[in-house]
PDB file of N, CA, C and O in Angstrom:
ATOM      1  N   UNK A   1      10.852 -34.943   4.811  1.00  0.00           N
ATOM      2  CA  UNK A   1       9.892 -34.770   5.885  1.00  0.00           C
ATOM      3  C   UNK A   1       9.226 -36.117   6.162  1.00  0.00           C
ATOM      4  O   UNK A   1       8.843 -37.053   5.461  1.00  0.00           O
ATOM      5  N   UNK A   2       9.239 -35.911   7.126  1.00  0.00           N
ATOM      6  CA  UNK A   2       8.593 -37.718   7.485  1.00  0.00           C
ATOM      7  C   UNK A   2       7.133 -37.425   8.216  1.00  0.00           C
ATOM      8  O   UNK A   2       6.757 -36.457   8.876  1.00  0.00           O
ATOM      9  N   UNK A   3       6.527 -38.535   7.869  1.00  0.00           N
ATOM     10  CA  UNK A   3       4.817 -38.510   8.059  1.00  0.00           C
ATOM     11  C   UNK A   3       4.315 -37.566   9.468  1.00  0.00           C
ATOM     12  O   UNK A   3       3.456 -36.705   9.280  1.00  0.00           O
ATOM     13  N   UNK A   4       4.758 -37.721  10.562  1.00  0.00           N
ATOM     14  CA  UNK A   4       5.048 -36.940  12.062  1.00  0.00           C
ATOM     15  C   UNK A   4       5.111 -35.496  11.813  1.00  0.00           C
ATOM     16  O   UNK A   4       4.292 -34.598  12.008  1.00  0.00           O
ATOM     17  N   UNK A   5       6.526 -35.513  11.239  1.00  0.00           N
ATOM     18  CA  UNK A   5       6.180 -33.601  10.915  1.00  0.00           C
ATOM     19  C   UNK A   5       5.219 -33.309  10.046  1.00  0.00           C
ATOM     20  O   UNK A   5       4.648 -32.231  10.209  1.00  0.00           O
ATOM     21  N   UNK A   6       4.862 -34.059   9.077  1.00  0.00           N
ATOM     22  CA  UNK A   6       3.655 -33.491   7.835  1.00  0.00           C
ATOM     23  C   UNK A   6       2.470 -32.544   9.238  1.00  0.00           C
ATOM     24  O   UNK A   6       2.237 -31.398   9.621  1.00  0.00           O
ATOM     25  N   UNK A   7       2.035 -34.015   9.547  1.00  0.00           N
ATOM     26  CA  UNK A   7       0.629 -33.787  10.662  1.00  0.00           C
ATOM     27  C   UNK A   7       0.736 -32.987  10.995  1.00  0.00           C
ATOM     28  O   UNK A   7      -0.069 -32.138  10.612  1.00  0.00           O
ATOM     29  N   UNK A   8       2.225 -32.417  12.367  1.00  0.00           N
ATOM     30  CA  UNK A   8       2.133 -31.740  13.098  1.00  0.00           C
ATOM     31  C   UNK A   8       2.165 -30.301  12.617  1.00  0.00           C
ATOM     32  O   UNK A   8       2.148 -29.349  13.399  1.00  0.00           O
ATOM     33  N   UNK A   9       2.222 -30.162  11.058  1.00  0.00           N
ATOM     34  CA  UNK A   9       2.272 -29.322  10.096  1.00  0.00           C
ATOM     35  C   UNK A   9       1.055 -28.755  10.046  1.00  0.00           C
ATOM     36  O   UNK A   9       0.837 -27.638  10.517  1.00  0.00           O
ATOM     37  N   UNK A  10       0.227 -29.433   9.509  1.00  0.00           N
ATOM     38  CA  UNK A  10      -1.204 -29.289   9.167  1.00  0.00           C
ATOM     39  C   UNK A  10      -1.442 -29.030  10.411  1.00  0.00           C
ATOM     40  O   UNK A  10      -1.546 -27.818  10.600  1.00  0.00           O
ATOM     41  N   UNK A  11      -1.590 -29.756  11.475  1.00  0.00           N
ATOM     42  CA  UNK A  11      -2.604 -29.795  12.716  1.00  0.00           C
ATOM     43  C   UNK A  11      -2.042 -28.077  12.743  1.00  0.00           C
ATOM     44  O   UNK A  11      -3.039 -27.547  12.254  1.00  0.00           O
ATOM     45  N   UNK A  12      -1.206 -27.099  12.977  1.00  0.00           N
ATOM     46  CA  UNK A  12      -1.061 -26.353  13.655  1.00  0.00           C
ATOM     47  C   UNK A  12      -1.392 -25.160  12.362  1.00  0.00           C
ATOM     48  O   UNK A  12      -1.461 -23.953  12.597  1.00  0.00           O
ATOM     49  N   UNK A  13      -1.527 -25.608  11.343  1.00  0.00           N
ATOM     50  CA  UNK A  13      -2.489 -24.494  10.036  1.00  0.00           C
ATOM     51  C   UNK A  13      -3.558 -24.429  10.122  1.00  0.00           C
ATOM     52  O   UNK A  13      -4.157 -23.503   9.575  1.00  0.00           O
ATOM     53  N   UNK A  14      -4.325 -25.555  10.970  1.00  0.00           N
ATOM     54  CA  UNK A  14      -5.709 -25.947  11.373  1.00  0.00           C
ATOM     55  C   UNK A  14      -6.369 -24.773  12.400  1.00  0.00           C
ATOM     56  O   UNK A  14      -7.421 -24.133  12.402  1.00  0.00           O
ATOM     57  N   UNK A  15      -5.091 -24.846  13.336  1.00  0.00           N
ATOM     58  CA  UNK A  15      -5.029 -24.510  14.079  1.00  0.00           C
ATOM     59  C   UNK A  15      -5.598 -22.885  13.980  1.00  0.00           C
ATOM     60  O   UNK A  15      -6.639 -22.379  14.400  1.00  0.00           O
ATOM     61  N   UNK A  16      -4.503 -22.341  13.274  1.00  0.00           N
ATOM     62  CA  UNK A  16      -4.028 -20.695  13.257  1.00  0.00           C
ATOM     63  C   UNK A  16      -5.384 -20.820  12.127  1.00  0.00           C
ATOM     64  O   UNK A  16      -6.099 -19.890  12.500  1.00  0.00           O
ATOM     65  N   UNK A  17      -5.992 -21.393  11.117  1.00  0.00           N
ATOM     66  CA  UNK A  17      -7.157 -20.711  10.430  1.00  0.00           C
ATOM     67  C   UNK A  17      -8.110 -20.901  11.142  1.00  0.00           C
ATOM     68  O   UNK A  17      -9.072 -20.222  10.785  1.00  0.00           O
ATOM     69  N   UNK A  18      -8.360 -21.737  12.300  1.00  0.00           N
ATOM     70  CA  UNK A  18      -9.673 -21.395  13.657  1.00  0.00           C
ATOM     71  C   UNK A  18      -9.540 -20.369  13.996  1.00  0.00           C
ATOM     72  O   UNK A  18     -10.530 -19.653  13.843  1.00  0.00           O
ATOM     73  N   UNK A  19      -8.365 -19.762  14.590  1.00  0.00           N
ATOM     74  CA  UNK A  19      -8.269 -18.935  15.451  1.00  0.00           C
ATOM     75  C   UNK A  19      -8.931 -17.422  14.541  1.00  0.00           C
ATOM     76  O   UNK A  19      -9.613 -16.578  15.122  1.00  0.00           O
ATOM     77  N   UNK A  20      -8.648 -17.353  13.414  1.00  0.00           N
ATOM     78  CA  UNK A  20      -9.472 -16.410  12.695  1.00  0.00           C
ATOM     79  C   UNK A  20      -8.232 -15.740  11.974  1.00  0.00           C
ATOM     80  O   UNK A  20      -8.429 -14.821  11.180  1.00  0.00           O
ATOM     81  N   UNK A  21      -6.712 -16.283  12.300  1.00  0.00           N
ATOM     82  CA  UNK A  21      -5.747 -15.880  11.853  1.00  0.00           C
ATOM     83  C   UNK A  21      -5.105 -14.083  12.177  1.00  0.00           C
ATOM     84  O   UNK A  21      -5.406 -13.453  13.191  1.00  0.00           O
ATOM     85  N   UNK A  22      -4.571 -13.764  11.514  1.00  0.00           N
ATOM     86  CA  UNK A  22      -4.234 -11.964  11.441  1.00  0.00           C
ATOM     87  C   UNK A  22      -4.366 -11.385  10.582  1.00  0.00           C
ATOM     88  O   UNK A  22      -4.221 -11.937   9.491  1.00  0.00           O
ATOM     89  N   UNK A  23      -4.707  -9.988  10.649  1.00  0.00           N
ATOM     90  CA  UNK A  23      -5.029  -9.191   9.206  1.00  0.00           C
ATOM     91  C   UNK A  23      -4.113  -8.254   8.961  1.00  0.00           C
ATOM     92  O   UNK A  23      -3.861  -7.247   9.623  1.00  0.00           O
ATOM     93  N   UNK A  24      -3.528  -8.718   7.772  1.00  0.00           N
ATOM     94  CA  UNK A  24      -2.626  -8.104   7.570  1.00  0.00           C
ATOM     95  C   UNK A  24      -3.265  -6.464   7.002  1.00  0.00           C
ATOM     96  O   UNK A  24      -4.482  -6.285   6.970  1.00  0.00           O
ATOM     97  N   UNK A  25      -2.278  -5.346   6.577  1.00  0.00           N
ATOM     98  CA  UNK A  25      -2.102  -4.279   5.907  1.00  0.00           C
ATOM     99  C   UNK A  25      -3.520  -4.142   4.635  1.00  0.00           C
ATOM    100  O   UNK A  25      -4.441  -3.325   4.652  1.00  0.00           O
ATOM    101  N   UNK A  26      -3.319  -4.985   3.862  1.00  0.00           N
ATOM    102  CA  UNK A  26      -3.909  -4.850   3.073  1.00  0.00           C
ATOM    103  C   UNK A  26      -5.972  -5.123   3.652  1.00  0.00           C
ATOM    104  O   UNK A  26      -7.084  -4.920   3.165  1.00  0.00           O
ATOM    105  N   UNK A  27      -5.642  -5.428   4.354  1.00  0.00           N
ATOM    106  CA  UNK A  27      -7.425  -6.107   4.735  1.00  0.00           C
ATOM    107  C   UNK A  27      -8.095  -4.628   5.420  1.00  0.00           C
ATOM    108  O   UNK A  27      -9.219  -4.140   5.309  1.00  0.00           O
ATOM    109  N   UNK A  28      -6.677  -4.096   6.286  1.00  0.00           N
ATOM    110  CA  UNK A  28      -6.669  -3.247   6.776  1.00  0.00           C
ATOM    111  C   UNK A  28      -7.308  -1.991   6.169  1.00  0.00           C
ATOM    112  O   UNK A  28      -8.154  -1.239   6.652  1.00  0.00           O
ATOM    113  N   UNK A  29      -6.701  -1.961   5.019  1.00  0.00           N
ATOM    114  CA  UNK A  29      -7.223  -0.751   3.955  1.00  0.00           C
ATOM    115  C   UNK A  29      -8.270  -0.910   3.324  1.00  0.00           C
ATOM    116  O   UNK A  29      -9.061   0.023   3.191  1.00  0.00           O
ATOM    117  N   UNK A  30      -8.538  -2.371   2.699  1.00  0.00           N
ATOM    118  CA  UNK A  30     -10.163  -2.314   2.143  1.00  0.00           C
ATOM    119  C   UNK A  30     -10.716  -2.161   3.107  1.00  0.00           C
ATOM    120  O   UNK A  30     -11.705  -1.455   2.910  1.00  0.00           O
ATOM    121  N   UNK A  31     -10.546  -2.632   4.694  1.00  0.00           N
ATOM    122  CA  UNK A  31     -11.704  -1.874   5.205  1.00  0.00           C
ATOM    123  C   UNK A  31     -11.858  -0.809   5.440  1.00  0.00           C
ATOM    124  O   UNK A  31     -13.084  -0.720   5.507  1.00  0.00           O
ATOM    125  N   UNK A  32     -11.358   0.365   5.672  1.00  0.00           N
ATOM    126  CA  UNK A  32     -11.507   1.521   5.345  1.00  0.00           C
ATOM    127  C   UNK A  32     -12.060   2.247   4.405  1.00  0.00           C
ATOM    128  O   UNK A  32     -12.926   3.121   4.388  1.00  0.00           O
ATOM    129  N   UNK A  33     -11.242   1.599   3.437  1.00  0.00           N
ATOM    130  CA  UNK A  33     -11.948   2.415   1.327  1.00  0.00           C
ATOM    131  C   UNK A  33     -13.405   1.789   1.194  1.00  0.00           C
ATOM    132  O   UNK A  33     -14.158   2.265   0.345  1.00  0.00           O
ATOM    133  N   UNK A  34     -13.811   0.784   1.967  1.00  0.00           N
ATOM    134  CA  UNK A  34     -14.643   0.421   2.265  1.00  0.00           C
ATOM    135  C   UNK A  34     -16.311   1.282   2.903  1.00  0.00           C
ATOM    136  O   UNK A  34     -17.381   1.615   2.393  1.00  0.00           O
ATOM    137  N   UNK A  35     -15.618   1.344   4.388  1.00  0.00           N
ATOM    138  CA  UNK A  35     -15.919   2.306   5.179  1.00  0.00           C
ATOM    139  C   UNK A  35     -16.460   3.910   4.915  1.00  0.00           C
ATOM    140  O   UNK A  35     -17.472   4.519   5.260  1.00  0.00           O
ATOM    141  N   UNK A  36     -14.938   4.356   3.920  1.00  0.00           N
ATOM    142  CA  UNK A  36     -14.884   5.622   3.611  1.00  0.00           C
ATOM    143  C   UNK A  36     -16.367   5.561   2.249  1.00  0.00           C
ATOM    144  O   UNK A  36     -17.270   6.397   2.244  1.00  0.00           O
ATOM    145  N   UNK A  37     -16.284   4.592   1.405  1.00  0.00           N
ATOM    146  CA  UNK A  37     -17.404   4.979   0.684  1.00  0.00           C
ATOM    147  C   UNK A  37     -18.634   4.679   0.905  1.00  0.00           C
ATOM    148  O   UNK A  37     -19.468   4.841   0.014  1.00  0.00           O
ATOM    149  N   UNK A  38     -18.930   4.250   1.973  1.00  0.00           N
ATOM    150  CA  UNK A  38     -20.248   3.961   2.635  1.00  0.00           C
ATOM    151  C   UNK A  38     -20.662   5.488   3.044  1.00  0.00           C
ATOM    152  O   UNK A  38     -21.661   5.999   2.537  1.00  0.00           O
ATOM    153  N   UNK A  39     -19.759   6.272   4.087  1.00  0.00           N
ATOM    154  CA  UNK A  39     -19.943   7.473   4.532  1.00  0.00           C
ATOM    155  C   UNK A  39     -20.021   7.854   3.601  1.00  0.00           C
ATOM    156  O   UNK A  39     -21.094   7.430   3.171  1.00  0.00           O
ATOM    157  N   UNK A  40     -19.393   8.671   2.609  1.00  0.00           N
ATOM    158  CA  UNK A  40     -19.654   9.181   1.582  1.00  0.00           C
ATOM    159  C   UNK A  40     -21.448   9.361   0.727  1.00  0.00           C
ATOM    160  O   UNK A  40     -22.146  10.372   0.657  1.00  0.00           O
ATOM    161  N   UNK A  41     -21.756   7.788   0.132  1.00  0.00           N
ATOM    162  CA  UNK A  41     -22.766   7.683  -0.414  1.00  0.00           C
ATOM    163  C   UNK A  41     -23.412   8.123   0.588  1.00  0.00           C
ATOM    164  O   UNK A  41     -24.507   8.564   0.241  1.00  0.00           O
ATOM    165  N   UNK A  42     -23.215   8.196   1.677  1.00  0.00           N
ATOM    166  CA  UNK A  42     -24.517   8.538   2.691  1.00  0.00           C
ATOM    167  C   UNK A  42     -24.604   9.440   3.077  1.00  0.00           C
ATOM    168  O   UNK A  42     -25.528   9.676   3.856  1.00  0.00           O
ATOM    169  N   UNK A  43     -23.839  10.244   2.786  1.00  0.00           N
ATOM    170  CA  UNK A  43     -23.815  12.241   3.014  1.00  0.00           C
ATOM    171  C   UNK A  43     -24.017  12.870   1.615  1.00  0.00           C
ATOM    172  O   UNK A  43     -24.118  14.093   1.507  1.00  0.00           O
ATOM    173  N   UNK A  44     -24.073  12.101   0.612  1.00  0.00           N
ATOM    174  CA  UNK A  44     -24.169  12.260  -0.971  1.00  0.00           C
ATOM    175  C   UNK A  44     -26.408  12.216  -0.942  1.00  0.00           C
ATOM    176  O   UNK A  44     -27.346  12.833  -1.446  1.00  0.00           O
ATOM    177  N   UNK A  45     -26.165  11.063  -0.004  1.00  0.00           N
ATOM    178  CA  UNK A  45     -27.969  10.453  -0.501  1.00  0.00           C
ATOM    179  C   UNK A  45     -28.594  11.566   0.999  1.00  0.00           C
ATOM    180  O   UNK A  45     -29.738  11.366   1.404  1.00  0.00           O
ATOM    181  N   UNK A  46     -27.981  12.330   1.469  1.00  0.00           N
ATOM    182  CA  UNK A  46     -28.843  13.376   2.643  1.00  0.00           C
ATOM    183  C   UNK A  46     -28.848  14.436   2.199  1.00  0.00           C
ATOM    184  O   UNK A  46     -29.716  15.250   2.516  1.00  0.00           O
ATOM    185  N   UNK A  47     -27.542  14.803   1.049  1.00  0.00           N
ATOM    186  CA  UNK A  47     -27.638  16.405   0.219  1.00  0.00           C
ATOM    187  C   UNK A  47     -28.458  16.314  -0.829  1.00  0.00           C
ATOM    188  O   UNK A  47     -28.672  17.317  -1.510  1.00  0.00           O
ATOM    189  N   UNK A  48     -28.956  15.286  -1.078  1.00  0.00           N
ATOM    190  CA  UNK A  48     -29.786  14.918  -2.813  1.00  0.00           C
ATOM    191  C   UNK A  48     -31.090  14.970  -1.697  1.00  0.00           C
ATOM    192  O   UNK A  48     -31.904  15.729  -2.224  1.00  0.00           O
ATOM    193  N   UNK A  49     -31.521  14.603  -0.680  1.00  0.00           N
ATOM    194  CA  UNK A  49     -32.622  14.430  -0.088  1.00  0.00           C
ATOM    195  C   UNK A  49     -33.352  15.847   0.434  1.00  0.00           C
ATOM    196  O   UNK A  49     -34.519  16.228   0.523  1.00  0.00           O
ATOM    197  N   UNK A  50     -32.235  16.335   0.687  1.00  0.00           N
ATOM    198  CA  UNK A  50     -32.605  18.064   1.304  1.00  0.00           C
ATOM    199  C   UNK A  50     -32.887  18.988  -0.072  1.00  0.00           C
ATOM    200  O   UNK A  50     -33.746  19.869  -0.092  1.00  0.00           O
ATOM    201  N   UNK A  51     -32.005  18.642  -1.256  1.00  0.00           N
ATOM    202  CA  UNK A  51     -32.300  19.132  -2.296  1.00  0.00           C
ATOM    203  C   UNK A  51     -33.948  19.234  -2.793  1.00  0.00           C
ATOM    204  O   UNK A  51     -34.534  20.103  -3.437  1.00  0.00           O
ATOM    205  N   UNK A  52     -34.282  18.312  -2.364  1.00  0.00           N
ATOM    206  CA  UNK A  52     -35.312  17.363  -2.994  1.00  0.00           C
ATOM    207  C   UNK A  52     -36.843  17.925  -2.406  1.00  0.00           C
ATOM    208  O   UNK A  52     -37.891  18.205  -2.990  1.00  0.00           O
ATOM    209  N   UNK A  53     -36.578  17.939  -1.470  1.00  0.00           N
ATOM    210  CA  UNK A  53     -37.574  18.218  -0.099  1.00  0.00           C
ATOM    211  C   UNK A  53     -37.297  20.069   0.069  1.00  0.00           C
ATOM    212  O   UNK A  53     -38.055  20.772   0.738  1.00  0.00           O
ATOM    213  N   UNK A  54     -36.131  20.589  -0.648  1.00  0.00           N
ATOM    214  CA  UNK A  54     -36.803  22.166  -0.423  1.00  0.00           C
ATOM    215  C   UNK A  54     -37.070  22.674  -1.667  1.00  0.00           C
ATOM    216  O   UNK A  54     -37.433  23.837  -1.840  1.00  0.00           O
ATOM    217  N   UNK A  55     -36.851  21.554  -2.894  1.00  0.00           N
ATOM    218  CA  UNK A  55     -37.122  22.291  -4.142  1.00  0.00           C
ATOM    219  C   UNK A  55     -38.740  21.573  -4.262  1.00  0.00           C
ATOM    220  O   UNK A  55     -39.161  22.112  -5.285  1.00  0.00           O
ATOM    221  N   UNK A  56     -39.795  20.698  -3.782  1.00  0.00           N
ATOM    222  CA  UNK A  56     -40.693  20.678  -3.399  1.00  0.00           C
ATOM    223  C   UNK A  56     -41.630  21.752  -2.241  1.00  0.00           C
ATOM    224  O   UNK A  56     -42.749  22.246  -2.097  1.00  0.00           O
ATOM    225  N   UNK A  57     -40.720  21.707  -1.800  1.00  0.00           N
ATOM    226  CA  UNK A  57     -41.528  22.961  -0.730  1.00  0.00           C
ATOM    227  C   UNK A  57     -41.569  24.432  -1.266  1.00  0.00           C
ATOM    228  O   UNK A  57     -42.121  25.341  -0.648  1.00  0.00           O
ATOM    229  N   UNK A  58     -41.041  24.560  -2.270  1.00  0.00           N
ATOM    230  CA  UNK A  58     -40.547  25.814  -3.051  1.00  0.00           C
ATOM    231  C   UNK A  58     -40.084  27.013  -1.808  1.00  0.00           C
ATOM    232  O   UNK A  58     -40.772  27.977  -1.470  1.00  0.00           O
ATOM    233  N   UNK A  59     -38.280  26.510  -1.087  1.00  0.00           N
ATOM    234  CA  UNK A  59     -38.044  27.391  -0.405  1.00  0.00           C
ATOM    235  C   UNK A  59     -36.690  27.583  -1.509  1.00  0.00           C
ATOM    236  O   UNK A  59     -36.128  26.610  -2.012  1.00  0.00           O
ATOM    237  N   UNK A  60     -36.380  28.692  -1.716  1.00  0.00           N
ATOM    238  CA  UNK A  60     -35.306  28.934  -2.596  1.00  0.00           C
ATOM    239  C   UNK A  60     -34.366  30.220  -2.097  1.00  0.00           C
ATOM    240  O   UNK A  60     -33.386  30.561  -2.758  1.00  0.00           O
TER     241      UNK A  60
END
Protein backbone atom coordinates (compact mmCIF):
# COMPACT_ATOMS: atom_id res chain seq x y z
CA UNK A 1 0.00 0.00 0.00
CA UNK A 2 1.51 3.17 -0.78
CA UNK A 3 1.18 6.42 1.35
CA UNK A 4 -2.03 7.80 -1.16
CA UNK A 5 -4.12 4.82 -0.48
CA UNK A 6 -3.23 4.72 3.40
CA UNK A 7 -4.92 8.51 3.59
CA UNK A 8 -7.55 7.92 1.33
CA UNK A 9 -8.15 4.98 3.76
CA UNK A 10 -8.41 6.79 6.86
CA UNK A 11 -9.95 9.99 5.37
CA UNK A 12 -13.04 7.87 4.38
CA UNK A 13 -13.18 5.90 8.21
CA UNK A 14 -13.20 9.52 9.30
CA UNK A 15 -15.59 9.92 7.31
CA UNK A 16 -18.28 6.99 7.96
CA UNK A 17 -17.52 7.51 12.07
CA UNK A 18 -18.96 11.36 11.55
CA UNK A 19 -21.65 10.28 9.88
CA UNK A 20 -22.73 8.34 13.12
CA UNK A 21 -22.06 5.09 11.15
CA UNK A 22 -24.93 2.00 11.19
CA UNK A 23 -26.39 -0.04 13.84
CA UNK A 24 -26.07 -3.10 13.46
CA UNK A 25 -28.45 -6.19 15.02
CA UNK A 26 -26.96 -6.31 18.08
CA UNK A 27 -27.36 -2.40 19.20
CA UNK A 28 -30.64 -3.10 17.90
CA UNK A 29 -31.53 -5.50 20.72
CA UNK A 30 -29.90 -3.80 23.69
CA UNK A 31 -32.04 -1.23 22.83
CA UNK A 32 -34.97 -2.88 23.32
CA UNK A 33 -33.90 -5.28 26.52
CA UNK A 34 -33.17 -1.99 27.38
CA UNK A 35 -36.42 -0.36 26.73
CA UNK A 36 -38.31 -3.50 27.76
CA UNK A 37 -36.85 -3.16 31.37
CA UNK A 38 -37.46 0.35 31.87
CA UNK A 39 -41.32 -0.43 31.13
CA UNK A 40 -41.31 -3.10 33.27
CA UNK A 41 -39.68 -1.43 36.50
CA UNK A 42 -42.23 1.12 35.84
CA UNK A 43 -45.42 -0.91 35.92
CA UNK A 44 -43.60 -2.94 38.84
CA UNK A 45 -43.02 0.74 40.85
CA UNK A 46 -47.19 1.75 39.98
CA UNK A 47 -48.40 -1.87 41.40
CA UNK A 48 -46.09 -1.44 44.64
CA UNK A 49 -47.52 2.25 44.73
CA UNK A 50 -51.30 1.33 44.56
CA UNK A 51 -50.43 -1.42 46.98
CA UNK A 52 -49.17 1.05 49.21
CA UNK A 53 -51.72 3.82 49.06
CA UNK A 54 -54.80 1.26 49.57
CA UNK A 55 -53.19 -0.70 52.32
CA UNK A 56 -52.85 2.90 54.02
CA UNK A 57 -56.25 3.91 53.31
CA UNK A 58 -57.39 0.59 54.77
CA UNK A 59 -59.52 -0.34 51.56
CA UNK A 60 -59.27 -4.16 51.41
Amino acid sequence: MDKNELLRLAAGKAQESLRGGKMNGKAWLAVLVVGVLVLLGFLAYRLILVELITNLSGHR
